[in-house]
Amino acid sequence: MTPAPRRTLLAVMACCSLLSLAGCASPPLRLYTLGVPSDTNIGEPHLSSRAATIAISRVILPDYLDSQDIITRQGEEILRSARARWATRLSLGVTDLLTNVLSNKRPSELITDQPLADVATMRVQIDISRFDVDTNGVATLDATWAVLPRDPNLPLTRERTHLVATGDVGSAAEVASLMRGLVIRLAERVNATIPPAH
């Protein structure tokens, strides 16, 4: 075979290989959020000019968790999902969900994780030291938090919690659902420790 037809044959074979690989491509990457709680029973929000403002600081997570990777644990090994990711960094997703839950529970107060034009009445800082979902379907969340009033004469609130939940973890959606449930439970614990605004 002369060099020119050989080059043509090789080019055709390369094109066929690329087409066959494209046909066998892996499934598309799926993106997940922790979601927000249902607000079907929440009316139109109205805040008075004297409404208390509660600032939620960005939640602190261990470095290995604070990424877009959806992670499960198998003993000491961290398993990252190859087909699914969080739509944003996990610390941002957790902060957003906590803020939404607290806002729904305290409709007469301005609860925000965004910068404020003035000093907040209170600030909430949350540190999650453990947020694991193991391959056996056990999810664990350990957190400490502080509620810091603007008035230095008022007492500072410090609390901690250890939360556990079980469920299916066969898919990234199930892992996300387990984690969502724990964050909502954490928000409920935090809410119970926020004192009435003075």
Tab-separated table of C-alpha atoms in Angstrom:
chain	number	residue	atom	x	y	z
A	1	MET	CA	0.000	0.000	0.000
A	2	THR	CA	1.389	3.384	-0.976
A	3	PRO	CA	1.922	6.075	1.693
A	4	ALA	CA	-1.058	8.248	0.592
A	5	PRO	CA	-3.751	5.517	0.861
A	6	ARG	CA	-2.173	4.332	4.119
A	7	ARG	CA	-2.532	7.832	5.602
A	8	THR	CA	-6.157	7.957	4.422
A	9	LEU	CA	-6.880	4.564	6.001
A	10	LEU	CA	-5.295	5.635	9.297
A	11	ALA	CA	-7.326	8.857	9.301
A	12	VAL	CA	-10.567	6.914	8.707
A	13	MET	CA	-9.686	4.470	11.501
A	14	ALA	CA	-8.938	7.364	13.878
A	15	CYS	CA	-12.303	9.003	13.078
A	16	CYS	CA	-14.141	5.705	13.653
A	17	SER	CA	-12.381	5.290	17.008
A	18	LEU	CA	-13.367	8.785	18.115
A	19	LEU	CA	-16.993	8.223	17.085
A	20	SER	CA	-17.169	4.928	18.967
A	21	LEU	CA	-15.718	6.588	22.073
A	22	ALA	CA	-18.280	9.380	21.845
A	23	GLY	CA	-21.036	6.774	21.716
A	24	CYS	CA	-19.704	5.213	24.934
A	25	ALA	CA	-19.318	8.495	26.832
A	26	SER	CA	-20.017	8.431	30.554
A	27	PRO	CA	-23.324	9.781	31.916
A	28	PRO	CA	-23.506	13.563	32.317
A	29	LEU	CA	-22.380	15.110	35.597
A	30	ARG	CA	-25.311	15.742	37.954
A	31	LEU	CA	-25.380	18.819	40.204
A	32	TYR	CA	-27.116	18.884	43.599
A	33	THR	CA	-28.070	21.525	46.146
A	34	LEU	CA	-29.042	20.997	49.747
A	35	GLY	CA	-32.299	22.653	48.764
A	36	VAL	CA	-34.545	24.892	50.780
A	37	PRO	CA	-37.426	23.923	53.063
A	38	SER	CA	-40.966	24.150	51.748
A	39	ASP	CA	-42.441	27.617	52.102
A	40	THR	CA	-45.979	26.785	51.009
A	41	ASN	CA	-47.394	27.911	54.365
A	42	ILE	CA	-45.376	31.121	54.568
A	43	GLY	CA	-47.303	34.309	53.853
A	44	GLU	CA	-46.015	37.481	52.262
A	45	PRO	CA	-43.139	38.643	54.514
A	46	HIS	CA	-43.424	42.086	56.133
A	47	LEU	CA	-40.696	43.533	58.321
A	48	SER	CA	-41.110	46.585	60.494
A	49	SER	CA	-38.454	49.281	60.472
A	50	ARG	CA	-37.505	48.115	63.969
A	51	ALA	CA	-37.216	44.429	63.107
A	52	ALA	CA	-34.268	42.636	64.664
A	53	THR	CA	-31.522	41.595	62.268
A	54	ILE	CA	-29.727	38.304	62.752
A	55	ALA	CA	-26.594	37.790	60.683
A	56	ILE	CA	-25.600	34.208	59.893
A	57	SER	CA	-21.857	33.900	59.335
A	58	ARG	CA	-20.628	31.475	56.699
A	59	VAL	CA	-20.542	28.015	58.266
A	60	ILE	CA	-17.082	26.605	58.956
A	61	LEU	CA	-16.437	23.050	57.724
A	62	PRO	CA	-13.344	20.820	57.738
A	63	ASP	CA	-11.172	21.572	54.687
A	64	TYR	CA	-11.616	18.140	53.107
A	65	LEU	CA	-15.402	18.613	53.085
A	66	ASP	CA	-15.603	22.202	51.927
A	67	SER	CA	-15.592	21.632	48.197
A	68	GLN	CA	-18.110	20.731	45.504
A	69	ASP	CA	-17.370	17.011	45.857
A	70	ILE	CA	-20.148	14.796	47.203
A	71	ILE	CA	-18.342	12.572	49.668
A	72	THR	CA	-19.051	9.343	51.518
A	73	ARG	CA	-16.774	7.682	54.045
A	74	GLN	CA	-15.676	4.056	54.183
A	75	GLY	CA	-13.720	3.723	57.401
A	76	GLU	CA	-10.721	6.027	57.017
A	77	GLU	CA	-11.178	6.325	53.250
A	78	ILE	CA	-12.947	9.289	51.652
A	79	LEU	CA	-14.894	8.380	48.496
A	80	ARG	CA	-15.699	11.187	46.056
A	81	SER	CA	-18.591	10.738	43.649
A	82	ALA	CA	-17.408	10.598	40.032
A	83	ARG	CA	-20.824	11.455	38.561
A	84	ALA	CA	-22.269	14.057	40.940
A	85	ARG	CA	-21.219	17.282	42.622
A	86	TRP	CA	-22.688	20.037	44.763
A	87	ALA	CA	-23.733	23.061	42.729
A	88	THR	CA	-21.638	25.246	45.057
A	89	ARG	CA	-19.115	24.784	47.854
A	90	LEU	CA	-20.669	22.794	50.688
A	91	SER	CA	-20.140	25.564	53.275
A	92	LEU	CA	-22.181	27.957	51.116
A	93	GLY	CA	-24.940	25.383	50.613
A	94	VAL	CA	-25.158	24.639	54.343
A	95	THR	CA	-25.188	28.359	55.212
A	96	ASP	CA	-27.936	29.015	52.670
A	97	LEU	CA	-30.149	26.203	53.961
A	98	LEU	CA	-29.648	27.210	57.609
A	99	THR	CA	-30.533	30.805	56.770
A	100	ASN	CA	-33.698	29.745	54.929
A	101	VAL	CA	-34.877	27.477	57.750
A	102	LEU	CA	-34.276	30.190	60.369
A	103	SER	CA	-36.029	32.797	58.194
A	104	ASN	CA	-39.108	30.595	57.936
A	105	LYS	CA	-39.152	30.037	61.698
A	106	ARG	CA	-38.668	33.735	62.545
A	107	PRO	CA	-40.706	35.656	59.937
A	108	SER	CA	-40.775	38.904	61.951
A	109	GLU	CA	-36.963	39.158	61.996
A	110	LEU	CA	-34.488	39.756	59.193
A	111	ILE	CA	-32.287	36.648	58.997
A	112	THR	CA	-29.547	36.964	56.415
A	113	ASP	CA	-26.163	35.617	55.381
A	114	GLN	CA	-25.559	38.680	53.192
A	115	PRO	CA	-23.752	41.911	54.178
A	116	LEU	CA	-25.919	44.383	56.095
A	117	ALA	CA	-26.020	48.167	55.839
A	118	ASP	CA	-25.903	48.440	59.638
A	119	VAL	CA	-24.771	46.333	62.581
A	120	ALA	CA	-26.863	43.228	63.196
A	121	THR	CA	-28.833	42.822	66.423
A	122	MET	CA	-27.243	39.376	66.778
A	123	ARG	CA	-24.715	37.290	64.912
A	124	VAL	CA	-24.684	33.489	64.716
A	125	GLN	CA	-21.425	31.610	64.095
A	126	ILE	CA	-21.589	27.861	63.408
A	127	ASP	CA	-18.630	25.478	63.298
A	128	ILE	CA	-19.310	21.980	61.954
A	129	SER	CA	-16.449	19.718	63.012
A	130	ARG	CA	-17.877	16.511	61.514
A	131	PHE	CA	-20.353	15.947	58.701
A	132	ASP	CA	-19.942	12.395	57.455
A	133	VAL	CA	-22.124	9.966	55.558
A	134	ASP	CA	-20.692	6.468	55.642
A	135	THR	CA	-21.266	3.757	53.078
A	136	ASN	CA	-23.474	1.873	55.569
A	137	GLY	CA	-26.001	4.724	55.512
A	138	VAL	CA	-25.160	6.403	58.831
A	139	ALA	CA	-24.857	10.197	58.700
A	140	THR	CA	-23.280	12.152	61.554
A	141	LEU	CA	-23.087	15.885	62.207
A	142	ASP	CA	-21.197	17.456	65.117
A	143	ALA	CA	-21.444	21.215	65.508
A	144	THR	CA	-20.841	24.037	67.950
A	145	TRP	CA	-22.294	27.506	67.607
A	146	ALA	CA	-22.367	30.885	69.290
A	147	VAL	CA	-25.043	33.581	69.315
A	148	LEU	CA	-23.334	36.945	69.782
A	149	PRO	CA	-25.539	39.934	70.683
A	150	ARG	CA	-24.572	43.425	69.502
A	151	ASP	CA	-24.865	44.684	73.095
A	152	PRO	CA	-21.725	43.531	74.969
A	153	ASN	CA	-23.680	43.634	78.249
A	154	LEU	CA	-25.973	40.823	77.085
A	155	PRO	CA	-24.890	37.217	77.623
A	156	LEU	CA	-23.187	35.215	74.886
A	157	THR	CA	-24.836	31.882	74.033
A	158	ARG	CA	-22.673	28.858	73.223
A	159	GLU	CA	-24.049	25.413	72.370
A	160	ARG	CA	-23.133	22.131	70.721
A	161	THR	CA	-24.966	19.181	69.255
A	162	HIS	CA	-24.357	15.655	67.982
A	163	LEU	CA	-26.863	14.509	65.349
A	164	VAL	CA	-27.205	11.092	63.703
A	165	ALA	CA	-29.498	9.884	60.923
A	166	THR	CA	-29.711	6.712	58.857
A	167	GLY	CA	-30.916	6.092	55.342
A	168	ASP	CA	-30.084	4.798	51.888
A	169	VAL	CA	-26.882	6.047	50.270
A	170	GLY	CA	-27.003	4.201	46.955
A	171	SER	CA	-27.152	7.448	44.983
A	172	ALA	CA	-25.898	11.010	45.329
A	173	ALA	CA	-29.524	12.158	45.655
A	174	GLU	CA	-29.962	9.922	48.715
A	175	VAL	CA	-26.713	11.202	50.251
A	176	ALA	CA	-27.881	14.789	49.654
A	177	SER	CA	-31.251	14.005	51.254
A	178	LEU	CA	-29.612	12.574	54.396
A	179	MET	CA	-27.346	15.604	54.705
A	180	ARG	CA	-30.240	18.013	54.107
A	181	GLY	CA	-32.187	16.433	56.958
A	182	LEU	CA	-29.281	16.863	59.373
A	183	VAL	CA	-28.780	20.533	58.431
A	184	ILE	CA	-32.494	21.218	58.998
A	185	ARG	CA	-32.278	19.555	62.428
A	186	LEU	CA	-29.192	21.660	63.220
A	187	ALA	CA	-31.092	24.816	62.235
A	188	GLU	CA	-33.898	23.847	64.619
A	189	ARG	CA	-31.397	23.422	67.470
A	190	VAL	CA	-29.773	26.761	66.682
A	191	ASN	CA	-33.155	28.482	66.482
A	192	ALA	CA	-34.060	27.255	69.985
A	193	THR	CA	-31.002	29.030	71.412
A	194	ILE	CA	-31.487	32.441	69.767
A	195	PRO	CA	-32.939	34.723	72.455
A	196	PRO	CA	-35.764	37.182	71.792
A	197	ALA	CA	-34.486	40.480	70.414
A	198	HIS	CA	-34.548	43.387	72.888
